[in-house]
């Protein structure tokens, strides 16, 4: 079997074992342990002349990091990827800041990355490209004459066709996607929306510019067994014990999100405020812990959202706190994964209310971390990809602050038998559809596109 070549915006952090850090590295850990692999991404270094690619090896994976110039980074990453595609694909048209020049830099940076790939590629490699930063990469690879199988997975939503058409370069971007052999989405609805945009009668394929691309649904999962073990081991250690001590006999609600406008944090805090306004009996008896590490601090929208949330959290506590009770603990810092797992396990309610989310792994981690004999309740936005899988969660429309307040009340009052049966359904789902199952099903679908292409031997 040839190598697996993974290409993502960032490479795993140096010093951390592949599989020990968050996100993609965790999702791919098992697959990368089983075969030779190469991982290519930005090293994190910016210089006026891009730093030549560096190489290191972790277990069976070679990791190649390339440098970028500040101009490339501003146009490609902060500009087109995070300033245009991210808000557009999350249905936030008002936040889209499109510039032609950023798009040119996005295309040029993808061509530059294709050249780095070419220099490191072998003829029997299979290439797997991740996420919205790298949509034009297959086209750039084909322009260099690279014939290897190339698959693409979109971690964020693909929007409704009418929303996608608001992008001035929608045609070119869709044409770029058609150069992949397989395009994977988190949900059936995202896949159908792309097929609909492409005018395809077949929701599993699209024909654009004379090329036929296979479409598939591959909902990303977590390493459920390992995450449950983290939670059960109490490996969160001192931090977990301190949380338990400081919460005491109060009910705990928890939220864990990057500071991002897609996560619906203002509505969630407003929903909790509404719950407190309506339920004086719960004053002093419930505590909401919101862990919100800062992300993309260089993008203006993110700075203003941070100020808004600081104000909301301060006002809520100012209104309701007592000398011996702080209703909301709002933190702009991160915690080790093991501590998070132990925190989720202590919580009676998990609040996952994004306005739009490709999947949302926090929802799955919350379920994985619960005790079978006394599980907490997941309150989940109907606009998270995870909602199509987690049938046991209490679904809310995150634009409806009153509905969030209702769901918090319902979750806190839910009897054990209902909590247990809802949790059991969701735990079964995340135990079957793990990160490894996700990666394997994507890669076997990609292999199938190649088999379909090969001429049948006489
Ligand atoms: C994109 C899509 C899709 C958060 N705070 C801490 C921490 N985290 C970890 C969580 C979780 C991960 O970060 C966040 O993943 P999400 O899925 O919730 O969201 P995005 O970052 O927006 O990810 C999303 C995902 O890609 C995968 O395809 O699900 O829809 O937007 O694992 O636990 N981890 C640690 N400390 C923290 O404080 N260690």
Coordinates of C-alpha atoms and ligand atoms in Angstrom, one line a residue:
X1 CA 0.0 0.0 0.0
X2 CA 1.3 3.5 -0.9
X3 CA 1.6 6.2 1.7
X4 CA -1.2 8.4 2.9
X5 CA -0.4 12.1 2.3
X6 CA -2.5 14.3 4.6
X7 CA -2.6 18.0 3.8
X8 CA -4.1 20.5 6.2
X9 CA -3.7 24.2 6.9
X10 CA -1.5 23.5 10.0
X11 CA 0.8 20.6 10.8
X12 CA 0.6 19.0 14.3
X13 CA 2.4 21.0 16.9
X14 CA 6.1 20.0 17.3
X15 CA 7.0 18.1 20.4
X16 CA 3.5 16.6 20.6
X17 CA 3.0 13.0 19.6
X18 CA 0.8 12.6 16.5
X19 CA -2.6 11.7 18.1
X20 CA -1.9 13.5 21.3
X21 CA -3.1 17.0 20.2
X22 CA -6.7 18.1 19.4
X23 CA -8.8 17.9 16.2
X24 CA -7.5 16.3 13.1
X25 CA -4.5 14.7 14.7
X26 CA -6.7 12.8 17.1
X27 CA -9.1 11.8 14.4
X28 CA -6.4 10.4 12.2
X29 CA -4.2 8.8 15.0
X30 CA -5.2 5.2 14.3
X31 CA -5.0 5.4 10.6
X32 CA -1.6 7.0 10.8
X33 CA -0.4 4.4 13.2
X34 CA -1.2 1.7 10.6
X35 CA 0.5 2.9 7.5
X36 CA 3.4 5.1 6.3
X37 CA 2.2 8.6 6.0
X38 CA 3.3 12.1 5.1
X39 CA 1.6 15.2 6.6
X40 CA 2.1 18.6 4.9
X41 CA 1.0 21.9 6.3
X42 CA 2.0 25.4 7.3
X43 CA 4.8 25.4 10.0
X44 CA 3.5 28.5 11.6
X45 CA 6.5 30.6 10.5
X46 CA 6.1 33.9 8.6
X47 CA 9.0 35.5 6.9
X48 CA 9.4 37.9 3.9
X49 CA 11.1 35.1 2.0
X50 CA 9.1 31.9 2.9
X51 CA 11.2 29.6 5.1
X52 CA 12.2 26.4 3.1
X53 CA 10.1 23.4 4.1
X54 CA 11.3 21.6 7.3
X55 CA 10.9 17.9 7.9
X56 CA 10.6 15.8 11.1
X57 CA 9.4 12.2 11.8
X58 CA 6.9 11.0 14.4
X59 CA 6.4 7.3 14.5
X60 CA 5.4 6.3 11.0
X61 CA 4.6 9.9 9.8
X62 CA 6.9 12.3 8.1
X63 CA 5.8 15.9 8.9
X64 CA 6.7 18.6 6.4
X65 CA 6.1 22.2 7.4
X66 CA 6.3 25.0 4.9
X67 CA 6.7 28.7 5.6
X68 CA 4.5 31.6 4.3
X69 CA 5.1 35.3 3.8
X70 CA 3.0 37.8 5.9
X71 CA 1.3 38.8 2.6
X72 CA 0.3 35.3 1.7
X73 CA -1.0 34.7 5.2
X74 CA -3.0 37.9 5.3
X75 CA -4.7 37.2 1.9
X76 CA -5.0 33.4 2.1
X77 CA -5.6 32.7 5.7
X78 CA -7.0 35.8 7.5
X79 CA -8.5 37.2 4.2
X80 CA -10.2 34.7 2.0
X81 CA -10.3 31.6 4.2
X82 CA -11.3 33.2 7.5
X83 CA -12.7 36.6 6.3
X84 CA -14.8 35.3 3.4
X85 CA -15.4 31.5 3.4
X86 CA -15.8 31.0 7.1
X87 CA -18.7 33.5 7.6
X88 CA -20.3 32.6 4.2
X89 CA -20.3 28.8 4.9
X90 CA -21.7 29.5 8.4
X91 CA -24.6 31.6 6.9
X92 CA -23.2 34.9 8.2
X93 CA -23.4 36.9 5.0
X94 CA -23.2 40.2 6.9
X95 CA -19.8 39.3 8.1
X96 CA -18.3 38.4 4.7
X97 CA -15.4 40.6 3.8
X98 CA -14.6 39.6 0.2
X99 CA -11.6 41.1 -1.7
X100 CA -10.5 40.0 -5.2
X101 CA -6.9 40.4 -4.1
X102 CA -7.4 38.1 -1.2
X103 CA -8.8 35.4 -3.6
X104 CA -5.8 35.8 -5.9
X105 CA -3.5 35.2 -2.8
X106 CA -5.6 32.2 -1.8
X107 CA -5.2 30.7 -5.3
X108 CA -1.5 31.6 -5.4
X109 CA -0.8 30.1 -1.9
X110 CA -2.6 26.9 -2.9
X111 CA -0.4 26.7 -6.0
X112 CA 2.7 27.2 -3.8
X113 CA 1.5 24.4 -1.5
X114 CA 1.0 22.2 -4.5
X115 CA 4.6 22.7 -5.4
X116 CA 5.7 21.6 -1.9
X117 CA 3.5 18.5 -2.3
X118 CA 5.0 17.7 -5.7
X119 CA 8.5 17.8 -4.3
X120 CA 7.6 15.3 -1.6
X121 CA 5.3 13.0 -3.5
X122 CA 5.7 9.4 -4.6
X123 CA 3.8 7.8 -7.5
X124 CA 1.7 5.4 -5.3
X125 CA 0.7 8.0 -2.7
X126 CA -2.9 8.7 -1.9
X127 CA -3.6 12.4 -1.1
X128 CA -6.2 13.5 1.5
X129 CA -6.8 17.3 1.6
X130 CA -8.6 18.9 4.6
X131 CA -10.9 21.8 4.8
X132 CA -11.8 25.2 3.3
X133 CA -8.3 26.6 3.2
X134 CA -7.3 24.2 0.5
X135 CA -10.3 23.9 -2.0
X136 CA -8.2 24.8 -5.1
X137 CA -5.4 22.4 -4.2
X138 CA -6.4 19.4 -6.4
X139 CA -6.6 21.8 -9.5
X140 CA -3.2 23.1 -8.7
X141 CA -1.8 19.6 -8.3
X142 CA -3.4 18.5 -11.6
X143 CA -1.8 21.6 -13.3
X144 CA 1.6 20.2 -12.2
X145 CA 0.8 16.9 -13.9
X146 CA 0.2 15.0 -10.6
X147 CA -2.2 12.1 -11.4
X148 CA -2.4 10.6 -7.8
X149 CA -5.9 10.0 -6.2
X150 CA -6.9 13.2 -4.3
X151 CA -9.8 13.3 -1.8
X152 CA -11.1 16.4 0.0
X153 CA -13.0 16.6 3.3
X154 CA -14.9 19.8 4.2
X155 CA -15.0 20.1 8.0
X156 CA -17.4 23.1 8.0
X157 CA -20.9 23.2 6.6
X158 CA -21.5 23.6 2.9
X159 CA -24.3 26.2 2.7
X160 CA -27.5 26.3 0.7
X161 CA -27.0 27.0 -3.0
X162 CA -28.4 30.6 -2.8
X163 CA -26.0 31.5 0.0
X164 CA -23.0 30.0 -1.9
X165 CA -24.0 32.0 -4.9
X166 CA -23.4 35.2 -3.0
X167 CA -19.7 34.5 -3.3
X168 CA -18.5 36.4 -6.3
X169 CA -16.1 33.5 -7.2
X170 CA -18.6 30.7 -6.5
X171 CA -18.2 29.2 -10.0
X172 CA -14.5 29.1 -9.9
X173 CA -14.4 27.6 -6.4
X174 CA -17.0 24.9 -7.4
X175 CA -14.9 24.2 -10.6
X176 CA -11.8 23.8 -8.4
X177 CA -13.7 21.2 -6.2
X178 CA -14.5 19.2 -9.3
X179 CA -10.8 18.3 -9.7
X180 CA -10.9 16.1 -6.6
X181 CA -11.8 12.5 -7.0
X182 CA -14.0 12.5 -3.9
X183 CA -15.5 15.4 -1.9
X184 CA -16.7 14.5 1.6
X185 CA -19.2 16.4 3.7
X186 CA -20.2 16.1 7.4
X187 CA -23.9 15.6 6.7
X188 CA -26.3 14.5 4.0
X189 CA -27.8 17.9 3.9
X190 CA -24.4 19.6 3.1
X191 CA -23.8 17.0 0.4
X192 CA -27.2 17.6 -1.1
X193 CA -26.7 21.3 -1.0
X194 CA -23.6 21.0 -3.1
X195 CA -25.3 18.6 -5.5
X196 CA -28.2 21.1 -5.7
X197 CA -25.8 24.0 -6.5
X198 CA -24.1 21.9 -9.2
X199 CA -27.5 21.2 -10.7
X200 CA -26.9 17.5 -10.3
X201 CA -29.8 15.0 -10.4
X202 CA -27.7 12.6 -8.5
X203 CA -27.0 13.6 -4.9
X204 CA -23.9 11.4 -4.8
X205 CA -22.1 13.0 -7.7
X206 CA -21.7 16.3 -9.5
X207 CA -20.6 17.2 -13.0
X208 CA -18.8 20.5 -13.3
X209 CA -16.8 21.8 -16.3
X210 CA -17.0 18.3 -17.9
X211 CA -15.5 16.6 -14.8
X212 CA -17.4 14.2 -12.6
X213 CA -16.7 14.3 -8.9
X214 CA -18.0 11.7 -6.4
X215 CA -19.8 13.2 -3.3
X216 CA -20.0 11.4 0.0
X217 CA -21.2 11.9 3.6
X218 CA -18.7 11.1 6.3
X219 CA -19.7 12.4 9.8
X220 CA -16.5 12.9 11.8
X221 CA -16.2 11.1 15.2
X222 CA -14.0 11.0 18.2
X223 CA -11.9 8.3 19.9
X224 CA -14.9 7.5 22.1
X225 CA -13.2 4.8 24.1
X226 CA -10.2 6.8 25.0
X227 CA -12.2 9.9 25.8
X228 CA -14.5 7.9 28.1
X229 CA -11.4 6.4 29.8
X230 CA -9.9 9.9 30.4
X231 CA -13.2 11.0 32.0
X232 CA -13.5 7.9 34.1
X233 CA -9.9 7.7 35.2
X234 CA -10.2 11.1 36.9
X235 CA -7.0 12.0 35.1
X236 CA -8.1 15.6 35.1
X237 CA -6.4 15.3 38.5
X238 CA -6.0 18.4 40.6
X239 CA -8.1 20.6 38.3
X240 CA -11.0 18.1 38.3
X241 CA -10.9 17.9 42.1
X242 CA -10.8 21.7 42.4
X243 CA -13.8 22.0 40.1
X244 CA -15.8 19.5 42.2
X245 CA -14.9 21.3 45.4
X246 CA -15.8 24.7 44.1
X247 CA -19.1 23.5 42.6
X248 CA -20.1 21.7 45.8
X249 CA -23.7 20.5 45.7
X250 CA -24.7 22.9 42.9
X251 CA -25.8 21.6 39.5
X252 CA -23.1 22.3 36.9
X253 CA -23.7 23.4 33.2
X254 CA -20.7 23.4 30.9
X255 CA -19.9 24.9 27.5
X256 CA -16.5 24.5 25.7
X257 CA -16.0 26.4 22.5
X258 CA -13.3 28.3 20.6
X259 CA -14.2 32.0 20.8
X260 CA -16.0 32.1 17.4
X261 CA -19.2 33.8 16.3
X262 CA -20.4 30.5 14.8
X263 CA -20.7 29.0 18.3
X264 CA -23.7 31.1 19.3
X265 CA -22.2 32.3 22.6
X266 CA -24.1 35.5 23.1
X267 CA -27.5 33.7 22.6
X268 CA -26.4 31.0 25.0
X269 CA -25.4 33.4 27.7
X270 CA -28.7 35.3 27.1
X271 CA -30.6 32.0 27.3
X272 CA -29.0 31.2 30.6
X273 CA -29.8 34.7 31.8
X274 CA -33.4 34.2 30.8
X275 CA -33.5 30.8 32.7
X276 CA -32.2 32.6 35.8
X277 CA -34.8 35.4 35.4
X278 CA -37.6 32.9 35.2
X279 CA -36.4 30.5 37.9
X280 CA -35.5 32.3 41.1
X281 CA -35.6 28.8 42.8
X282 CA -32.5 27.9 41.0
X283 CA -30.5 30.9 42.2
X284 CA -27.5 29.7 44.2
X285 CA -28.1 26.1 43.0
X286 CA -26.7 26.1 39.5
X287 CA -23.4 27.2 38.1
X288 CA -22.4 27.6 34.4
X289 CA -18.8 27.1 33.4
X290 CA -18.0 28.4 29.9
X291 CA -14.5 27.6 28.7
X292 CA -13.7 29.7 25.7
X293 CA -10.1 29.8 24.5
X294 CA -9.3 32.8 22.2
X295 CA -9.0 32.0 18.5
X296 CA -8.1 34.0 15.4
X297 CA -7.5 37.1 17.6
X298 CA -6.0 38.9 14.6
X299 CA -9.4 39.0 12.8
X300 CA -11.4 42.1 13.6
X301 CA -14.8 40.3 14.0
X302 CA -13.3 38.1 16.7
X303 CA -12.0 41.0 18.7
X304 CA -15.3 42.8 18.8
X305 CA -17.1 39.5 19.7
X306 CA -14.7 39.1 22.6
X307 CA -15.7 42.6 23.9
X308 CA -19.4 41.8 23.5
X309 CA -19.1 38.5 25.5
X310 CA -16.9 40.2 28.2
X311 CA -19.8 42.7 28.7
X312 CA -22.5 40.1 28.7
X313 CA -20.8 37.9 31.2
X314 CA -20.0 40.8 33.5
X315 CA -23.6 42.1 33.3
X316 CA -25.1 38.7 34.0
X317 CA -22.9 38.2 37.1
X318 CA -23.5 41.8 38.2
X319 CA -27.2 41.2 38.1
X320 CA -27.5 37.8 39.7
X321 CA -24.3 37.0 41.7
X322 CA -24.4 36.8 45.5
X323 CA -21.5 37.1 47.9
X324 CA -21.3 33.3 47.9
X325 CA -22.4 32.5 44.4
X326 CA -21.1 33.3 40.9
X327 CA -23.7 32.0 38.4
X328 CA -21.4 32.2 35.3
X329 CA -17.7 31.4 35.2
X330 CA -16.6 32.7 31.8
X331 CA -13.0 31.8 31.0
X332 CA -10.8 32.8 28.0
X333 CA -8.3 30.0 28.5
X334 CA -7.8 26.4 27.5
X335 CA -7.4 23.2 29.6
X336 CA -5.7 19.9 28.9
X337 CA -7.9 17.3 27.2
X338 CA -7.9 15.1 30.2
X339 CA -9.1 17.9 32.5
X340 CA -11.9 18.8 30.0
X341 CA -13.0 15.1 30.0
X342 CA -13.3 15.1 33.8
X343 CA -15.1 18.5 33.7
X344 CA -17.7 17.2 31.3
X345 CA -18.3 14.2 33.5
X346 CA -19.1 16.4 36.5
X347 CA -21.6 18.5 34.5
X348 CA -25.4 17.9 34.6
X349 CA -25.9 19.8 31.4
X350 CA -23.7 20.2 28.3
X351 CA -24.6 23.4 26.3
X352 CA -23.7 23.1 22.7
X353 CA -25.7 25.7 20.8
X354 CA -23.8 26.9 17.7
X355 CA -25.7 29.0 15.2
X356 CA -24.1 26.7 12.6
X357 CA -21.4 24.0 12.9
X358 CA -20.0 21.4 10.5
X359 CA -20.2 18.7 13.2
X360 CA -19.2 19.9 16.7
X361 CA -17.0 17.5 18.5
X362 CA -17.6 18.9 21.9
X363 CA -21.2 17.5 21.7
X364 CA -19.7 14.0 21.1
X365 CA -17.0 14.5 23.8
X366 CA -19.7 15.5 26.3
X367 CA -21.6 12.3 25.6
X368 CA -18.5 10.1 25.8
X369 CA -17.5 11.5 29.2
X370 CA -20.8 10.8 31.0
X371 CA -21.4 8.1 33.7
X372 CA -23.7 5.4 32.4
X373 CA -25.5 5.2 35.8
X374 CA -26.1 9.0 36.1
X375 CA -25.5 10.8 32.8
X376 CA -25.8 14.5 32.2
X377 CA -28.1 16.0 29.5
X378 CA -26.8 17.4 26.2
X379 CA -28.6 20.5 24.9
X380 CA -27.7 20.7 21.2
X381 CA -28.4 23.2 18.4
X382 CA -30.4 21.8 15.6
X383 CA -27.9 23.5 13.3
X384 CA -24.8 21.5 14.4
X385 CA -24.0 18.6 12.1
X386 CA -24.0 16.4 15.3
X387 CA -27.8 17.0 15.6
X388 CA -28.3 14.6 12.6
X389 CA -26.7 11.8 14.7
X390 CA -27.4 12.5 18.3
X391 CA -31.1 11.6 18.6
X392 CA -31.0 11.6 22.4
X393 CA -30.0 15.3 22.8
X394 CA -32.4 18.0 23.7
X395 CA -32.6 20.0 20.4
X396 CA -32.9 23.8 20.4
X397 CA -33.1 26.5 17.8
X398 CA -30.1 28.6 18.9
X399 CA -31.7 31.8 17.7
X400 CA -34.5 31.3 20.2
X401 CA -33.2 32.5 23.6
X402 CA -36.4 31.4 25.3
X403 CA -36.0 27.9 23.9
X404 CA -32.5 27.8 25.3
X405 CA -33.8 28.8 28.7
X406 CA -36.6 26.2 28.5
X407 CA -34.0 23.5 27.5
X408 CA -31.8 24.3 30.5
X409 CA -34.7 24.0 32.8
X410 CA -35.8 20.7 31.3
X411 CA -32.3 19.3 31.4
X412 CA -31.8 20.2 35.0
X413 CA -35.2 18.7 36.0
X414 CA -35.0 15.5 33.8
X415 CA -35.5 12.2 35.7
X416 CA -32.8 9.6 35.7
X417 CA -34.6 7.1 33.5
X418 CA -35.1 9.6 30.7
X419 CA -31.5 10.9 31.0
X420 CA -30.2 7.3 30.9
X421 CA -32.2 6.3 27.8
X422 CA -31.3 9.5 25.9
X423 CA -27.6 9.1 26.7
X424 CA -27.6 5.4 25.8
X425 CA -28.8 6.1 22.3
X426 CA -26.2 8.8 21.8
X427 CA -23.4 6.7 23.3
X428 CA -24.2 3.8 21.0
X429 CA -24.0 6.2 18.1
X430 CA -20.6 7.7 19.0
X431 CA -19.2 4.2 19.9
X432 CA -20.0 2.9 16.4
X433 CA -19.1 6.0 14.4
X434 CA -15.6 6.8 15.8
X435 CA -12.8 8.9 14.4
X436 CA -11.2 5.8 13.0
X437 CA -14.4 4.6 11.3
X438 CA -14.7 8.0 9.8
X439 CA -11.2 8.0 8.3
X440 CA -11.5 4.5 7.1
X441 CA -14.8 5.0 5.4
X442 CA -13.5 8.1 3.6
X443 CA -10.3 6.4 2.5
X444 CA -12.2 3.3 1.2
X445 CA -14.6 5.5 -0.7
X446 CA -11.6 7.3 -2.2
X447 CA -10.1 4.0 -3.2
X448 CA -13.4 3.0 -4.8
X449 CA -13.3 6.0 -7.1
X450 CA -10.0 4.7 -8.4
X451 CA -11.2 1.2 -8.8
X452 CA -14.2 2.6 -10.9
X453 CA -11.8 4.4 -13.1
X454 CA -9.5 1.5 -13.8
X455 CA -10.2 -0.3 -17.1
X456 CA -11.5 -3.8 -16.5
X457 CA -8.9 -6.4 -17.4
X458 CA -9.8 -8.6 -20.4
Ligands
LIG1 C1 -14.1 22.3 13.0 C2 -15.6 22.5 12.6 C3 -16.0 20.1 13.2 C4 -11.8 23.4 22.9 N1 -11.4 24.0 23.9 C5 -10.4 23.3 24.4 C6 -10.2 22.2 23.6 N2 -11.1 22.2 22.7 C7 -11.3 21.2 21.7 C8 -12.6 20.5 21.9 C9 -12.8 19.9 20.5 C10 -12.2 20.9 19.6 O1 -11.3 21.7 20.4 C11 -13.2 21.8 18.9 O2 -13.8 21.0 17.9 P1 -15.3 21.4 17.4 O3 -15.7 20.3 16.5 O4 -16.2 21.7 18.5 O5 -15.1 22.8 16.6 P2 -14.1 23.5 15.5 O6 -12.8 23.9 16.2 O7 -14.8 24.7 15.0 O8 -13.8 22.5 14.4 C12 -16.5 21.6 13.4 C13 -14.5 20.0 13.4 O9 -13.8 20.9 12.6 C14 -14.0 18.6 13.1 O10 -14.4 18.2 11.8 O11 -16.7 19.3 14.2 O12 -17.8 21.7 13.1 O13 -16.0 23.9 12.8 O14 -12.2 18.6 20.4 O15 -12.5 19.6 22.9 N3 -9.2 21.2 23.8 C15 -8.4 21.4 24.9 N4 -8.5 22.5 25.7 C16 -9.5 23.4 25.5 O16 -9.6 24.4 26.3 N5 -7.5 20.5 25.1

